[in-house]
CHARMM-style PDB file with segment names, atoms N, HN, CA, C and O in Angstrom:
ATOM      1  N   UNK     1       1.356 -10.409  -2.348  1.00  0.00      PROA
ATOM      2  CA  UNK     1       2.149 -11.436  -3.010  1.00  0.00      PROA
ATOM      3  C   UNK     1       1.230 -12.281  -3.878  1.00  0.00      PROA
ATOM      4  O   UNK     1       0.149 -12.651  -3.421  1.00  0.00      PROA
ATOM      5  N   UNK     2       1.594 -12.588  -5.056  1.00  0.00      PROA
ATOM      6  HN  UNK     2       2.473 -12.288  -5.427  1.00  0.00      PROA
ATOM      7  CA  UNK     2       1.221 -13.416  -6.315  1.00  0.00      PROA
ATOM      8  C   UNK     2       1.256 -14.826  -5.808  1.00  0.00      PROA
ATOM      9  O   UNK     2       2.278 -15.488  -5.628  1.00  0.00      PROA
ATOM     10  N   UNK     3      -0.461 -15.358  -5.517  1.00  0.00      PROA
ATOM     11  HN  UNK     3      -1.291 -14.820  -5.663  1.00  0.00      PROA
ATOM     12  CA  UNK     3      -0.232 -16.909  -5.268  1.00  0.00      PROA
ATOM     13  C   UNK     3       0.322 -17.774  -6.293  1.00  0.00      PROA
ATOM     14  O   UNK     3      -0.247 -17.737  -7.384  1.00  0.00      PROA
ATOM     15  N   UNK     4       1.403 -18.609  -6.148  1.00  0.00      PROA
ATOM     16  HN  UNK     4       1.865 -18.639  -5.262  1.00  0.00      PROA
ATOM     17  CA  UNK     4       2.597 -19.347  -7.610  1.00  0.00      PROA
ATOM     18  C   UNK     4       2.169 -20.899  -6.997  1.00  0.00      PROA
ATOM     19  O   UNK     4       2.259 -21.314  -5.842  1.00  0.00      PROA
ATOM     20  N   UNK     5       1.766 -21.452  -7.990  1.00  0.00      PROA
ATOM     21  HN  UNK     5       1.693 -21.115  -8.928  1.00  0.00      PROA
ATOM     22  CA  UNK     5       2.493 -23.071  -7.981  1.00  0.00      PROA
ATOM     23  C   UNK     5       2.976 -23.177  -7.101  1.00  0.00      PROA
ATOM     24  O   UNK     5       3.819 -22.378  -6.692  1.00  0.00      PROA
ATOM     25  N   UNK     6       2.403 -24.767  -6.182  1.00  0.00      PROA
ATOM     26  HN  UNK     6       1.719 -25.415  -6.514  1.00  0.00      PROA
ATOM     27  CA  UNK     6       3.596 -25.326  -4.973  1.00  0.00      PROA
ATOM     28  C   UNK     6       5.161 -25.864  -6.048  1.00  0.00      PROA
ATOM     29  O   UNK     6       5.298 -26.250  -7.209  1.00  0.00      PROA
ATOM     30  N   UNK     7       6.024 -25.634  -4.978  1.00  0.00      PROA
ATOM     31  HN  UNK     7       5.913 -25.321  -4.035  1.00  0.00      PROA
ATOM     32  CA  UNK     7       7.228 -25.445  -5.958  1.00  0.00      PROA
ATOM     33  C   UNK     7       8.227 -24.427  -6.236  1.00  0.00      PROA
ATOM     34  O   UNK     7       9.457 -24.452  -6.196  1.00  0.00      PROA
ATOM     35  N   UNK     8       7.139 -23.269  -6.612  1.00  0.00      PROA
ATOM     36  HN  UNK     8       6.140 -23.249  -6.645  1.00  0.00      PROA
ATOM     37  CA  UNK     8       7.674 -22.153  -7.335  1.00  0.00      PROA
ATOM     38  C   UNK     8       7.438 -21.138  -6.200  1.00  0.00      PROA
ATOM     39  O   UNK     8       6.703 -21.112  -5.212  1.00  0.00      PROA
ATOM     40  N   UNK     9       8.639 -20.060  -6.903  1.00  0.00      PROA
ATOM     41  HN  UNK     9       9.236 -20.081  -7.705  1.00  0.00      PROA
ATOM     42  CA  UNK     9       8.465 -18.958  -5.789  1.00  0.00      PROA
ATOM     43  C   UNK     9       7.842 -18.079  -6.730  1.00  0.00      PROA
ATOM     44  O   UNK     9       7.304 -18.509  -7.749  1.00  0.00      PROA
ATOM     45  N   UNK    10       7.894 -16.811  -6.419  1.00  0.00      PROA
ATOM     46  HN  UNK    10       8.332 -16.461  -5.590  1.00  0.00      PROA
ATOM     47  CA  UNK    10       7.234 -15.840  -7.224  1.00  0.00      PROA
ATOM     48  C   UNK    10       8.199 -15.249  -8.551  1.00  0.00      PROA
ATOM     49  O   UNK    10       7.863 -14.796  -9.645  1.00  0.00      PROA
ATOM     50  N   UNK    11       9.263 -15.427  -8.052  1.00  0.00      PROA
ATOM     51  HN  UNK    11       9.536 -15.795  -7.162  1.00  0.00      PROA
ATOM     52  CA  UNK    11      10.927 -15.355  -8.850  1.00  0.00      PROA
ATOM     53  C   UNK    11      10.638 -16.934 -10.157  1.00  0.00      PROA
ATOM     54  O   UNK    11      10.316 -16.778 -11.335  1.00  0.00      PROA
ATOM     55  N   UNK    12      10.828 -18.030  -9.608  1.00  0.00      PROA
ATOM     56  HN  UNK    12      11.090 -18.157  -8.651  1.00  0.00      PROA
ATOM     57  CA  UNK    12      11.171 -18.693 -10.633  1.00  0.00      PROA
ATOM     58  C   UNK    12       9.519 -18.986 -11.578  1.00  0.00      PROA
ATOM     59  O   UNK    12       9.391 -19.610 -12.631  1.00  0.00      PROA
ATOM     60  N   UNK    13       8.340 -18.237 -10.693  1.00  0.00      PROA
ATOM     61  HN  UNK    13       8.445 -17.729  -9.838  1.00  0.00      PROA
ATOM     62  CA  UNK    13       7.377 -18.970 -11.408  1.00  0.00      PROA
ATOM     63  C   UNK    13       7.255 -17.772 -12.321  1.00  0.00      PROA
ATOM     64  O   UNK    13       6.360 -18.002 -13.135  1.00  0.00      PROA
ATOM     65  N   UNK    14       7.788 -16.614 -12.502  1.00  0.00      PROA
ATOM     66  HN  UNK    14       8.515 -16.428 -11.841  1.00  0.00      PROA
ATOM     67  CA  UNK    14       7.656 -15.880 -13.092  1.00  0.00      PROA
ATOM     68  C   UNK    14       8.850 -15.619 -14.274  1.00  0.00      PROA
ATOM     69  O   UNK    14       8.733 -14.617 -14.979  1.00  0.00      PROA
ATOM     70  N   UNK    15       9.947 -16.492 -14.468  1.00  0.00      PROA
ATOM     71  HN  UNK    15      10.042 -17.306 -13.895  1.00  0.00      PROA
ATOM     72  CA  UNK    15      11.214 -16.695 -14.815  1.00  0.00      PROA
ATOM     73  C   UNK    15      10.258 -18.186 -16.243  1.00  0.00      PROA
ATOM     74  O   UNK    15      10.199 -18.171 -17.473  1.00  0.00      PROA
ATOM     75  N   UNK    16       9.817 -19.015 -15.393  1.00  0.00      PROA
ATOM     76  HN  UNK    16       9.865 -19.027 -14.395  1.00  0.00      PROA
ATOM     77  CA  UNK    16       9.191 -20.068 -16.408  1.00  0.00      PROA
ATOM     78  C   UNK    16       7.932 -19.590 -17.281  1.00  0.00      PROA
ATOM     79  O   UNK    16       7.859 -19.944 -18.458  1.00  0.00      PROA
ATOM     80  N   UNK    17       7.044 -18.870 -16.761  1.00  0.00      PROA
ATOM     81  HN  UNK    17       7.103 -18.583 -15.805  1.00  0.00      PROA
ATOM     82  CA  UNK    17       6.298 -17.761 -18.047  1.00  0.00      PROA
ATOM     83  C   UNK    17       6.542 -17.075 -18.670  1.00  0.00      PROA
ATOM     84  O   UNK    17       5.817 -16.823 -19.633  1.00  0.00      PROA
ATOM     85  N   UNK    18       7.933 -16.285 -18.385  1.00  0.00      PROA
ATOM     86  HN  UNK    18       8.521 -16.490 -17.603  1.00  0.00      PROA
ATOM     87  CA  UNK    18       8.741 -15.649 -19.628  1.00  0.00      PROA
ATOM     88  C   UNK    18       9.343 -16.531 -20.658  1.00  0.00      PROA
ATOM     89  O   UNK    18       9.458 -16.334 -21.867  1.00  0.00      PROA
ATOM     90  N   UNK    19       9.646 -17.388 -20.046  1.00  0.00      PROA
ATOM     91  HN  UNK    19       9.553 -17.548 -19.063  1.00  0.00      PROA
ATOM     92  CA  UNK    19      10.479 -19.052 -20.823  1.00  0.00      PROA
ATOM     93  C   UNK    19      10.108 -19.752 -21.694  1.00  0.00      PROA
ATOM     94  O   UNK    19      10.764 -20.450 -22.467  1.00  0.00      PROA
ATOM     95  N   UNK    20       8.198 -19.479 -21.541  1.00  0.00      PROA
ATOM     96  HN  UNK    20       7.664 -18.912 -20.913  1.00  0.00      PROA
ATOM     97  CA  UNK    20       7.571 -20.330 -21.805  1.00  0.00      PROA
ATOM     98  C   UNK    20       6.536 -19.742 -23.049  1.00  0.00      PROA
ATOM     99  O   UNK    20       5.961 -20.414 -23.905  1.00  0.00      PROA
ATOM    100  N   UNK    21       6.501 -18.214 -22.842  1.00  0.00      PROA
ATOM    101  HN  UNK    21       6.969 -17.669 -22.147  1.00  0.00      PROA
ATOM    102  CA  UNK    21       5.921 -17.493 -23.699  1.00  0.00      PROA
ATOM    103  C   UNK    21       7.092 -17.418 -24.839  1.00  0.00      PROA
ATOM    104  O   UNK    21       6.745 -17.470 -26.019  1.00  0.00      PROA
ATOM    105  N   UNK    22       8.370 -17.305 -24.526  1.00  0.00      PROA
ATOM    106  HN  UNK    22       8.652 -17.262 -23.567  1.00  0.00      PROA
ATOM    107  CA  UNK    22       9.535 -16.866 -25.690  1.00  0.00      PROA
ATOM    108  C   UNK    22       9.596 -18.095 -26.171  1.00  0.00      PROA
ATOM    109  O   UNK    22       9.539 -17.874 -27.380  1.00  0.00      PROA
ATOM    110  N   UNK    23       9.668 -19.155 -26.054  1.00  0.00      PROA
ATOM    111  HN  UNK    23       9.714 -19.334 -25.071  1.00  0.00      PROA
ATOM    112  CA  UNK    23       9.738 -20.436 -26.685  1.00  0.00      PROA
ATOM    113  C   UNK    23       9.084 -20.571 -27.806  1.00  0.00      PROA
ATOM    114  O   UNK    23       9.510 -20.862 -28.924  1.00  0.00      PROA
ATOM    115  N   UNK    24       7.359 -20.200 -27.220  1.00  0.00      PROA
ATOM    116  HN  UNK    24       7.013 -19.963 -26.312  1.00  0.00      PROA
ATOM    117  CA  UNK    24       6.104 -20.384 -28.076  1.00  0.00      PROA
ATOM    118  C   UNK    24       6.362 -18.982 -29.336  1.00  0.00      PROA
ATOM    119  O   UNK    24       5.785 -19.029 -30.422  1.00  0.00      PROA
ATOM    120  N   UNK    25       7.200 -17.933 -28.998  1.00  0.00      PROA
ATOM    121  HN  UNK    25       7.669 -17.894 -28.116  1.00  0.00      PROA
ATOM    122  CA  UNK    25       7.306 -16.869 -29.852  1.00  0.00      PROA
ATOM    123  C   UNK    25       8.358 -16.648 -30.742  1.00  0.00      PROA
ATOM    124  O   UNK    25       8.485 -16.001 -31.782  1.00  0.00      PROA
ATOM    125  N   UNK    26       9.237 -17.513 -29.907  1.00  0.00      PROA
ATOM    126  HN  UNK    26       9.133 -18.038 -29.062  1.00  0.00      PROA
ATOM    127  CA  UNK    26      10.075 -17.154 -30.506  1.00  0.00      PROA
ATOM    128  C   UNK    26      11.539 -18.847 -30.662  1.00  0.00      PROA
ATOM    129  O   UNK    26      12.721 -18.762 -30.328  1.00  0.00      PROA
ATOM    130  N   UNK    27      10.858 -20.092 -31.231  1.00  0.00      PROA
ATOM    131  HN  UNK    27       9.898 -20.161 -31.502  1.00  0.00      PROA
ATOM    132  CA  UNK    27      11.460 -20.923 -31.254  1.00  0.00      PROA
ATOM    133  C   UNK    27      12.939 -21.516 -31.590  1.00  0.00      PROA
ATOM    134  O   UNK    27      13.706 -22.426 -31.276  1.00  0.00      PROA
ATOM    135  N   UNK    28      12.792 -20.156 -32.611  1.00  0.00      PROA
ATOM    136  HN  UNK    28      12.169 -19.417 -32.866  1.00  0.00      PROA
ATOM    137  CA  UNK    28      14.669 -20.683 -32.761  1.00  0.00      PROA
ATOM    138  C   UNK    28      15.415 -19.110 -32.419  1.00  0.00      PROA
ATOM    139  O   UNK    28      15.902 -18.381 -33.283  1.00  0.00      PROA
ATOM    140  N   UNK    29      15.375 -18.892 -31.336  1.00  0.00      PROA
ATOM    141  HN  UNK    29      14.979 -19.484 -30.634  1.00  0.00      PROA
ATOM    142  CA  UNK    29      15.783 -17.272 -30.995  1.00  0.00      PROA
ATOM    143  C   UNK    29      17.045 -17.269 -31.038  1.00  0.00      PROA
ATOM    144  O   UNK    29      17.461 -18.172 -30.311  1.00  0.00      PROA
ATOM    145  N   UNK    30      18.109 -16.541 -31.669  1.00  0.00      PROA
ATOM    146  HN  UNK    30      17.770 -15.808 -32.259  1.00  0.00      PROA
ATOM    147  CA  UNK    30      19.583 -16.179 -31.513  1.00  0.00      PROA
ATOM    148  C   UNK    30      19.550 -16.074 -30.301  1.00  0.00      PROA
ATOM    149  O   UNK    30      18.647 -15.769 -29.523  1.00  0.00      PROA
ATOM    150  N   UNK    31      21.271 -16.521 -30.085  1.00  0.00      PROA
ATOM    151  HN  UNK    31      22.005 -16.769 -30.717  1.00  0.00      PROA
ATOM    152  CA  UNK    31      21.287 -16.514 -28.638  1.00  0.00      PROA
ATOM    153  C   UNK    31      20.859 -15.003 -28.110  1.00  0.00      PROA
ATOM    154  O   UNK    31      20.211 -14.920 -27.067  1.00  0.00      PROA
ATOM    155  N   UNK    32      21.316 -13.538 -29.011  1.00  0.00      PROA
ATOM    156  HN  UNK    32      21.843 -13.606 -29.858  1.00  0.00      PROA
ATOM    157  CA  UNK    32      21.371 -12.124 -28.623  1.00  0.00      PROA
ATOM    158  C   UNK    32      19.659 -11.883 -27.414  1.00  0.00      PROA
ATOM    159  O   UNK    32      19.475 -11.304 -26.344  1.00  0.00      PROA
ATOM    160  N   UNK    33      18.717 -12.722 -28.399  1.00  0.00      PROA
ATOM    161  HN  UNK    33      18.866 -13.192 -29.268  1.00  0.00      PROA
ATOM    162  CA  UNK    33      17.302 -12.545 -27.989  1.00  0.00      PROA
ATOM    163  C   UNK    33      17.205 -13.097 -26.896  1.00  0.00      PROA
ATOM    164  O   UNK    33      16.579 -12.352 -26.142  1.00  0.00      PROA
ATOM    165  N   UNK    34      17.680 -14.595 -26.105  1.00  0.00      PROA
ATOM    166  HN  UNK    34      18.189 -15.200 -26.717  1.00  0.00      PROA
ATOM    167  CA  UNK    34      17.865 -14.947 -25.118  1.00  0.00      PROA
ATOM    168  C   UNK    34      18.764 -14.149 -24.088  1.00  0.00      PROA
ATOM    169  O   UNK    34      18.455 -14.061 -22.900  1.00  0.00      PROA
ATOM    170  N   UNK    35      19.842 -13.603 -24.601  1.00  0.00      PROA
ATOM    171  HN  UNK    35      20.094 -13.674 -25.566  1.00  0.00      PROA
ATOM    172  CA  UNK    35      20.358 -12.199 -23.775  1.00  0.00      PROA
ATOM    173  C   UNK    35      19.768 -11.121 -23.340  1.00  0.00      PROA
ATOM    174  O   UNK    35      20.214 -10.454 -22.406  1.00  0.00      PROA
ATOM    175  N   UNK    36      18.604 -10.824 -24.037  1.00  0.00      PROA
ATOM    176  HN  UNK    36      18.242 -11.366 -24.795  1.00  0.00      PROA
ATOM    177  CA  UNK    36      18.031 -10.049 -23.621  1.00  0.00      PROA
ATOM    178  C   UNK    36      16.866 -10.075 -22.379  1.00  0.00      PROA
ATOM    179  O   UNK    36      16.587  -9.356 -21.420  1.00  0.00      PROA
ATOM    180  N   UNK    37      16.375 -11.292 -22.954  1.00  0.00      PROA
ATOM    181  HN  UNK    37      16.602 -11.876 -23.734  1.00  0.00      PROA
ATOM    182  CA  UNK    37      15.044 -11.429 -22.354  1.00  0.00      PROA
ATOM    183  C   UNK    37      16.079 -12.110 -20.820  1.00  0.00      PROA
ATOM    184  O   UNK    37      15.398 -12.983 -20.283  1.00  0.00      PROA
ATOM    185  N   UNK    38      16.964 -11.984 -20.337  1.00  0.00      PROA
ATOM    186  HN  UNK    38      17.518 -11.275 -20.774  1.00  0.00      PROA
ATOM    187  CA  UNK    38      17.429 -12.658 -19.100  1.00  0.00      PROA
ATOM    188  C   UNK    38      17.984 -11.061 -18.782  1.00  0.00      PROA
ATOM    189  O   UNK    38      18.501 -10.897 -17.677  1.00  0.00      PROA
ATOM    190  N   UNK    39      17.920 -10.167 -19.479  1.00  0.00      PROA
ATOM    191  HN  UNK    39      17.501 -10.300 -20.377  1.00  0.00      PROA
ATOM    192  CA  UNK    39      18.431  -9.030 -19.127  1.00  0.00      PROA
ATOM    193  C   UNK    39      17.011  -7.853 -18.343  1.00  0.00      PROA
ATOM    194  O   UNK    39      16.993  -7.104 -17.366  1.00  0.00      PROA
ATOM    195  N   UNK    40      16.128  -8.186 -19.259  1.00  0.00      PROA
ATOM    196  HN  UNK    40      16.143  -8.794 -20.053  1.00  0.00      PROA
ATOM    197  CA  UNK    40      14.883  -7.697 -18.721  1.00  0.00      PROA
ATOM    198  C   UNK    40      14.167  -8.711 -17.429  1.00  0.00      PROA
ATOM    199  O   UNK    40      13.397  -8.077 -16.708  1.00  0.00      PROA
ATOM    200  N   UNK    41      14.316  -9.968 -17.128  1.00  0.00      PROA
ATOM    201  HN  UNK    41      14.942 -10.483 -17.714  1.00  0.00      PROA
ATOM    202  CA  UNK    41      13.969 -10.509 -16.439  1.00  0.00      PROA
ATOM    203  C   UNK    41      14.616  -9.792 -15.456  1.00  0.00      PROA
ATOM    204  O   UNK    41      13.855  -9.330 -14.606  1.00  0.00      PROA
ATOM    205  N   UNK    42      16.423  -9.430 -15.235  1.00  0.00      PROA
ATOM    206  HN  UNK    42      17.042  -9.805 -15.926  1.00  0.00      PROA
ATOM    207  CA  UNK    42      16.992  -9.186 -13.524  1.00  0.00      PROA
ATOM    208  C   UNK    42      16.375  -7.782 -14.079  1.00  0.00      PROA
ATOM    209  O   UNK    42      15.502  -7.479 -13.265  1.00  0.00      PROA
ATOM    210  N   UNK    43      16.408  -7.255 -14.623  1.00  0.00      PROA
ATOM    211  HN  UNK    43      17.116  -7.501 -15.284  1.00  0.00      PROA
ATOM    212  CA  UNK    43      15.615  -5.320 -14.388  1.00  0.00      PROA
ATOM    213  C   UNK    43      14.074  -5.655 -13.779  1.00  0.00      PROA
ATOM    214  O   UNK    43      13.356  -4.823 -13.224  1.00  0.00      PROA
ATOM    215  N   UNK    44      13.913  -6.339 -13.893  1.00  0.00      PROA
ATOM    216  HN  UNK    44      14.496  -7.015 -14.344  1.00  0.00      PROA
ATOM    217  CA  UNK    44      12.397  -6.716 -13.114  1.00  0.00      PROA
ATOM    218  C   UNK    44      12.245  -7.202 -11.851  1.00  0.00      PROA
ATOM    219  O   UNK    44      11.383  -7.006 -10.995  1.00  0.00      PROA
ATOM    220  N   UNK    45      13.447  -8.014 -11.888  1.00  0.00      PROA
ATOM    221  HN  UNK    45      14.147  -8.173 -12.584  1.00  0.00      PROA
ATOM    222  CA  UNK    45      13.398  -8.545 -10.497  1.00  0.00      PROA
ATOM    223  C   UNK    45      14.056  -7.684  -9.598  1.00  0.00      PROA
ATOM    224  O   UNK    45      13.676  -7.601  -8.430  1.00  0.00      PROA
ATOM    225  N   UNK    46      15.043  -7.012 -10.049  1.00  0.00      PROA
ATOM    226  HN  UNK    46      15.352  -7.080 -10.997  1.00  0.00      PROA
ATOM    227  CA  UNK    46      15.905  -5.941  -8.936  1.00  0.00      PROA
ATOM    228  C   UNK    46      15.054  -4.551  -8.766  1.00  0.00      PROA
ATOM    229  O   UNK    46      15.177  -3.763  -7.828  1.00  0.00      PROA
ATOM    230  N   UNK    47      14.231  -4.434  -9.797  1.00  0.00      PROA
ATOM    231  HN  UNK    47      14.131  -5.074 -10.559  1.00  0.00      PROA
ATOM    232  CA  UNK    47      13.222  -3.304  -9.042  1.00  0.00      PROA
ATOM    233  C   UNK    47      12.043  -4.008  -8.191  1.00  0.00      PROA
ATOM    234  O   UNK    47      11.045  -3.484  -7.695  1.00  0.00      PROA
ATOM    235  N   UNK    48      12.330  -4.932  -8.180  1.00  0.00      PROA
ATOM    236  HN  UNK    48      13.140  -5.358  -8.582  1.00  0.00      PROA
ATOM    237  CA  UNK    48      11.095  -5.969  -7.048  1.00  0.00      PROA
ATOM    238  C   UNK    48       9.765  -5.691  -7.479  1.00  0.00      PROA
ATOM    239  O   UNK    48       8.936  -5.256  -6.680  1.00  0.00      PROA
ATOM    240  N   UNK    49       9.463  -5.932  -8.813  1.00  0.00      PROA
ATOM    241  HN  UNK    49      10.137  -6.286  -9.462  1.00  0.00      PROA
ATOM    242  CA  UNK    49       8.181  -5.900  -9.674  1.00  0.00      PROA
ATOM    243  C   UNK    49       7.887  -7.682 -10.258  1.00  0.00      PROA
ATOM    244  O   UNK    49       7.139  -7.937 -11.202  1.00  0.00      PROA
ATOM    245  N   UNK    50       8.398  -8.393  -9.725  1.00  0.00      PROA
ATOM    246  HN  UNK    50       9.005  -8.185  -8.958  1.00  0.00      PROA
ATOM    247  CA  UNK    50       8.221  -9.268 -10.159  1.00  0.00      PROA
ATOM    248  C   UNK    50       6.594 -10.117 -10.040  1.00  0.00      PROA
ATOM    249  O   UNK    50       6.163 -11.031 -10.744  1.00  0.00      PROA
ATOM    250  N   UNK    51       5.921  -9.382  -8.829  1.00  0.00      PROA
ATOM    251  HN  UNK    51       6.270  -8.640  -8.257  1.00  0.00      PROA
ATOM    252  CA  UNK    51       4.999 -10.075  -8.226  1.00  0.00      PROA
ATOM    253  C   UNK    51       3.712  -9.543  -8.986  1.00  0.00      PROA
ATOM    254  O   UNK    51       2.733 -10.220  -9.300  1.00  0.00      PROA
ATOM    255  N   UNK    52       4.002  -7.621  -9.315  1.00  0.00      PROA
ATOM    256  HN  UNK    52       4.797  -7.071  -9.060  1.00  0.00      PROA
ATOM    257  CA  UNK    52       3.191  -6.758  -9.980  1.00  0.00      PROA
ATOM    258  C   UNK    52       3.163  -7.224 -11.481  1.00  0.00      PROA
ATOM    259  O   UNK    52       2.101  -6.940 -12.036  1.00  0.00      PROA
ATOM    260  N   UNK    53       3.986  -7.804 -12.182  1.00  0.00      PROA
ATOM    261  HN  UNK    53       4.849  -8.035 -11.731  1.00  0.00      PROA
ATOM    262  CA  UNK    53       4.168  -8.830 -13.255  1.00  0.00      PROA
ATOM    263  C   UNK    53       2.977  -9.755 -13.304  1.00  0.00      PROA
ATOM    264  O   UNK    53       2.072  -9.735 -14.138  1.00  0.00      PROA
ATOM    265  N   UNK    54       3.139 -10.655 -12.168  1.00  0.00      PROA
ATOM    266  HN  UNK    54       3.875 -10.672 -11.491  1.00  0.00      PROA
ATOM    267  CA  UNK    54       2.291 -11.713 -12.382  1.00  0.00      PROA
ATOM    268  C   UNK    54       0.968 -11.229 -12.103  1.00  0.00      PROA
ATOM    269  O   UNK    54       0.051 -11.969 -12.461  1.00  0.00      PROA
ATOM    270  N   UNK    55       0.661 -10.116 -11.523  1.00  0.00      PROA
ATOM    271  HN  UNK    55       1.406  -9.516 -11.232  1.00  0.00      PROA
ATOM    272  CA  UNK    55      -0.813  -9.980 -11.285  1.00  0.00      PROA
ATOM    273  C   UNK    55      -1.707  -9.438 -12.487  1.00  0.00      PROA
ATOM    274  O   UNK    55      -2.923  -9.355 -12.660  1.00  0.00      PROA
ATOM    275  N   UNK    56      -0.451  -9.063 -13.332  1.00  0.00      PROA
ATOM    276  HN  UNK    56       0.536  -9.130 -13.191  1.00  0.00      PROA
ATOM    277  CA  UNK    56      -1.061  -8.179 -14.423  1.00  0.00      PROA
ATOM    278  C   UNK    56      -1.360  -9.455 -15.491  1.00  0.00      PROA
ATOM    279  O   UNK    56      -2.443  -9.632 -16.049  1.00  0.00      PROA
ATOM    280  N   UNK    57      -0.605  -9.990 -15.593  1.00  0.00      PROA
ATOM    281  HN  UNK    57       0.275  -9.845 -15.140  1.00  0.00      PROA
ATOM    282  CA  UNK    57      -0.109 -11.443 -16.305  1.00  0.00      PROA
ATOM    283  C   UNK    57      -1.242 -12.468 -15.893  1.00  0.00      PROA
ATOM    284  O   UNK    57      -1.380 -13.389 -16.698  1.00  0.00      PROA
ATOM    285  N   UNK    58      -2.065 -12.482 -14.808  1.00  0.00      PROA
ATOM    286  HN  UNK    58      -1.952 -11.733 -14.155  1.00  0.00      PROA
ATOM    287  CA  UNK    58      -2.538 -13.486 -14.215  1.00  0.00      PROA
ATOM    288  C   UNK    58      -4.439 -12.438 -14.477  1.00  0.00      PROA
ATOM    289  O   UNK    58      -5.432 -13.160 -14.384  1.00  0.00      PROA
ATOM    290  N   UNK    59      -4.668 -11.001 -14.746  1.00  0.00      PROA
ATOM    291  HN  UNK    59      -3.861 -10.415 -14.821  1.00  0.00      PROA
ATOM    292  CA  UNK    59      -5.560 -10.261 -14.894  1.00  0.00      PROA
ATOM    293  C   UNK    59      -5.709  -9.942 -16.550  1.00  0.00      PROA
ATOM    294  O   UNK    59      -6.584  -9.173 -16.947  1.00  0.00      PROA
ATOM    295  N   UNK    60      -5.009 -10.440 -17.240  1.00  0.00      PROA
ATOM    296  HN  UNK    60      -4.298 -11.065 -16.918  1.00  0.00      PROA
ATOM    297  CA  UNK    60      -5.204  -9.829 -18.923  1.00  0.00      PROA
ATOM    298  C   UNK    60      -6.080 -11.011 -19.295  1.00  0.00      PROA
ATOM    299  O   UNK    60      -6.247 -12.175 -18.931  1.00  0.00      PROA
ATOM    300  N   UNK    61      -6.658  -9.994 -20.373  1.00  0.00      PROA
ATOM    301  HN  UNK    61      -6.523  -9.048 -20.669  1.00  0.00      PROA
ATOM    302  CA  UNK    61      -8.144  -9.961 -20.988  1.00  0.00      PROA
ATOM    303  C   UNK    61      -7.793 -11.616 -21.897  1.00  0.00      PROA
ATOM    304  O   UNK    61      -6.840 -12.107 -22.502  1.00  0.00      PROA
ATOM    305  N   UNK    62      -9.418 -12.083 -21.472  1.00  0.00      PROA
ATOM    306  HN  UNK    62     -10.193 -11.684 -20.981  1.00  0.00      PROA
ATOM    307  CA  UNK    62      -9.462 -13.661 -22.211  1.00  0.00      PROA
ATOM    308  C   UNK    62      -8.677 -14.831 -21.708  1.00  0.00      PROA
ATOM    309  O   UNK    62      -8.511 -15.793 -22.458  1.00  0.00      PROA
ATOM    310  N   UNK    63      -8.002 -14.824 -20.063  1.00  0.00      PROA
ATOM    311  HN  UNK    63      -8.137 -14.042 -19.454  1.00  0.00      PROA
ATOM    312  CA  UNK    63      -7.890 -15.165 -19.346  1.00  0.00      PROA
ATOM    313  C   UNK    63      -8.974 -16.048 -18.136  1.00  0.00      PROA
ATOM    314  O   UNK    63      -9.321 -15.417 -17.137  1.00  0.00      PROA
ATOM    315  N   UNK    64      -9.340 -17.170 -18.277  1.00  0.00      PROA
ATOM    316  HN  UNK    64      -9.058 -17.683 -19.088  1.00  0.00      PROA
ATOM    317  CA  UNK    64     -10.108 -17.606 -17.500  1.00  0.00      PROA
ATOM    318  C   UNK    64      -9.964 -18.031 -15.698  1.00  0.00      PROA
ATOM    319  O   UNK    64      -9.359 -18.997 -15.236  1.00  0.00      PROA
ATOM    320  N   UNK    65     -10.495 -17.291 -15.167  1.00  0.00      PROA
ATOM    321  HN  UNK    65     -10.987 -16.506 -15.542  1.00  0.00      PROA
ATOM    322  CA  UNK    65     -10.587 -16.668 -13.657  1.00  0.00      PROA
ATOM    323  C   UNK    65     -10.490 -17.963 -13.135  1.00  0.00      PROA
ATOM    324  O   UNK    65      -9.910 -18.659 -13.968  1.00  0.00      PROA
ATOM    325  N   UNK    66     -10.844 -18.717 -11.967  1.00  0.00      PROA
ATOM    326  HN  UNK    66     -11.315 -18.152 -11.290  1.00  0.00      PROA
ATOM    327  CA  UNK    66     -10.991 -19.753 -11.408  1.00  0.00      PROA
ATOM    328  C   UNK    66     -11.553 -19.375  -9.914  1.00  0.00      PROA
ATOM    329  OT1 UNK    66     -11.800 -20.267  -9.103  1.00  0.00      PROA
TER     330      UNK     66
END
């Protein structure tokens, strides 16, 4: 399991980095693009990859370790 923020579970802390990356990418997104990206979020979460997400997410390059 993906250590998350007190607060967050592994579900919503991984729900607010998708949120948070599409914002920064994509600021004035049609709603269609927000349909989507909530469509790929439950395909992620119902194959229970959500945690394998963040490790990959939390391991990419130029990322500073702690």
């Amino acid at each position: 399991v993906f250590p998350v923020p007190e607060g967050f579970t592994s579900e919503t802390y991984f729900r607010k980095l998708c949120y948070d990356g599409f914002a920064e990418r994509y600021p004035q997104a049609p709603e269609s693009y927000v349909e989507r990206l909530e469509y790929e979020i439950g395909v992620i979460s119902r194959m229970g990859y959500v945690n394998y997400y963040l490790i990959v997410w939390a391991d990419r390059p130029g990322r500073v370790r702690r």
